[in-house]
Short mmCIF file of C-alpha atoms in Angstrom, two decimals:
data_model
loop_
_atom_site.label_atom_id
_atom_site.label_comp_id
_atom_site.label_asym_id
_atom_site.label_seq_id
_atom_site.Cartn_x
_atom_site.Cartn_y
_atom_site.Cartn_z
CA UNK A 1 126.58 166.19 101.19
CA UNK A 2 130.02 167.78 101.48
CA UNK A 3 130.56 170.29 104.24
CA UNK A 4 133.16 173.03 103.89
CA UNK A 5 134.36 174.54 107.14
CA UNK A 6 135.98 177.87 107.83
CA UNK A 7 139.73 177.80 107.11
CA UNK A 8 141.06 181.08 108.49
CA UNK A 9 139.96 180.78 112.11
CA UNK A 10 140.37 176.98 111.90
CA UNK A 11 137.62 176.56 114.42
CA UNK A 12 135.49 174.16 112.38
CA UNK A 13 132.70 176.67 111.70
CA UNK A 14 130.59 175.49 108.76
CA UNK A 15 130.68 178.09 105.98
CA UNK A 16 128.88 176.14 103.26
CA UNK A 17 127.36 172.80 102.33
CA UNK A 18 127.19 171.29 98.88
CA UNK A 19 124.92 168.37 97.98
CA UNK A 20 125.18 166.81 94.54
CA UNK A 21 124.47 163.32 93.15
CA UNK A 22 128.10 163.18 92.01
CA UNK A 23 129.14 163.00 95.67
CA UNK A 24 127.48 159.66 96.35
CA UNK A 25 130.30 157.86 98.12
CA UNK A 26 130.18 155.55 101.11
CA UNK A 27 133.03 157.58 102.59
CA UNK A 28 134.60 161.03 102.32
CA UNK A 29 135.87 161.38 98.73
CA UNK A 30 139.45 162.38 98.05
CA UNK A 31 140.11 166.09 97.51
CA UNK A 32 143.06 168.12 96.27
CA UNK A 33 143.85 171.83 96.50
CA UNK A 34 145.94 173.02 93.55
CA UNK A 35 148.77 175.55 93.72
CA UNK A 36 146.32 178.18 92.44
CA UNK A 37 143.93 177.27 95.30
CA UNK A 38 141.35 175.46 93.19
CA UNK A 39 139.50 172.68 95.00
CA UNK A 40 139.28 169.40 93.09
CA UNK A 41 136.87 166.80 94.48
CA UNK A 42 136.58 163.25 93.24
CA UNK A 43 132.92 163.06 92.21
CA UNK A 44 131.66 159.56 91.61
CA UNK A 45 133.94 156.76 90.53
CA UNK A 46 134.44 158.31 87.09
CA UNK A 47 135.02 162.04 87.53
CA UNK A 48 137.01 164.81 89.16
CA UNK A 49 135.13 168.06 89.77
CA UNK A 50 136.28 171.60 90.43
CA UNK A 51 134.31 173.23 93.25
CA UNK A 52 134.22 176.99 93.80
CA UNK A 53 136.49 178.27 96.54
CA UNK A 54 133.60 178.68 98.98
CA UNK A 55 132.35 175.15 98.35
CA UNK A 56 128.91 176.32 97.22
CA UNK A 57 128.71 174.91 93.69
CA UNK A 58 130.48 172.76 91.12
CA UNK A 59 132.39 174.95 88.65
CA UNK A 60 133.04 172.20 86.10
CA UNK A 61 133.81 168.57 85.49
CA UNK A 62 137.60 168.56 85.04
CA UNK A 63 137.91 165.00 83.69
CA UNK A 64 135.57 162.03 83.51
CA UNK A 65 135.05 158.57 82.02
CA UNK A 66 135.22 159.98 78.48
CA UNK A 67 138.81 161.03 79.26
CA UNK A 68 139.70 157.53 80.46
CA UNK A 69 139.24 158.24 84.17
CA UNK A 70 137.80 155.33 86.13
CA UNK A 71 138.08 154.98 89.90
CA UNK A 72 140.44 157.93 90.49
CA UNK A 73 142.19 157.70 93.86
CA UNK A 74 144.91 160.36 93.68
CA UNK A 75 145.63 163.54 91.77
CA UNK A 76 148.49 165.98 91.46
CA UNK A 77 148.25 169.26 89.58
CA UNK A 78 151.48 171.12 88.82
CA UNK A 79 151.83 174.64 87.43
CA UNK A 80 155.53 174.00 86.91
CA UNK A 81 155.02 171.07 84.53
CA UNK A 82 151.58 172.18 83.30
CA UNK A 83 150.11 168.79 84.05
CA UNK A 84 147.34 167.04 85.93
CA UNK A 85 148.35 163.49 86.92
CA UNK A 86 145.67 161.06 88.07
CA UNK A 87 146.21 157.65 89.66
CA UNK A 88 143.49 155.00 89.36
CA UNK A 89 142.33 152.51 91.96
CA UNK A 90 142.44 148.75 91.30
CA UNK A 91 144.68 148.97 88.24
CA UNK A 92 148.17 150.08 87.30
CA UNK A 93 147.15 153.16 85.32
CA UNK A 94 148.29 156.73 85.70
CA UNK A 95 146.95 159.32 83.25
CA UNK A 96 148.64 162.65 82.58
CA UNK A 97 146.73 165.59 81.12
CA UNK A 98 148.29 168.85 79.97
CA UNK A 99 146.70 171.88 81.62
CA UNK A 100 145.93 175.22 80.04
CA UNK A 101 147.70 178.28 81.46
CA UNK A 102 145.49 180.93 83.06
#
């Protein structure tokens, strides 16, 4: 289960909890906040998920195994270049996806 804490007072108050089978890790999964304040969470070893800003539900699967993502370990999303760049664990692969403008 992922726990989202309050950001504004920065006092660690729990504001929501999200449990999903995609979050079955033996450790805290990597996360990334985009420039447009979207929260991307590395689901299982084959997906990156967008979670709503309050951390209450999964909005969508951003990329997964069908897109060539396996063992993602880092991500960078840039509005400037219009790209989502994902680094993989245990290999020398980096995948770049073009993003759609809002």
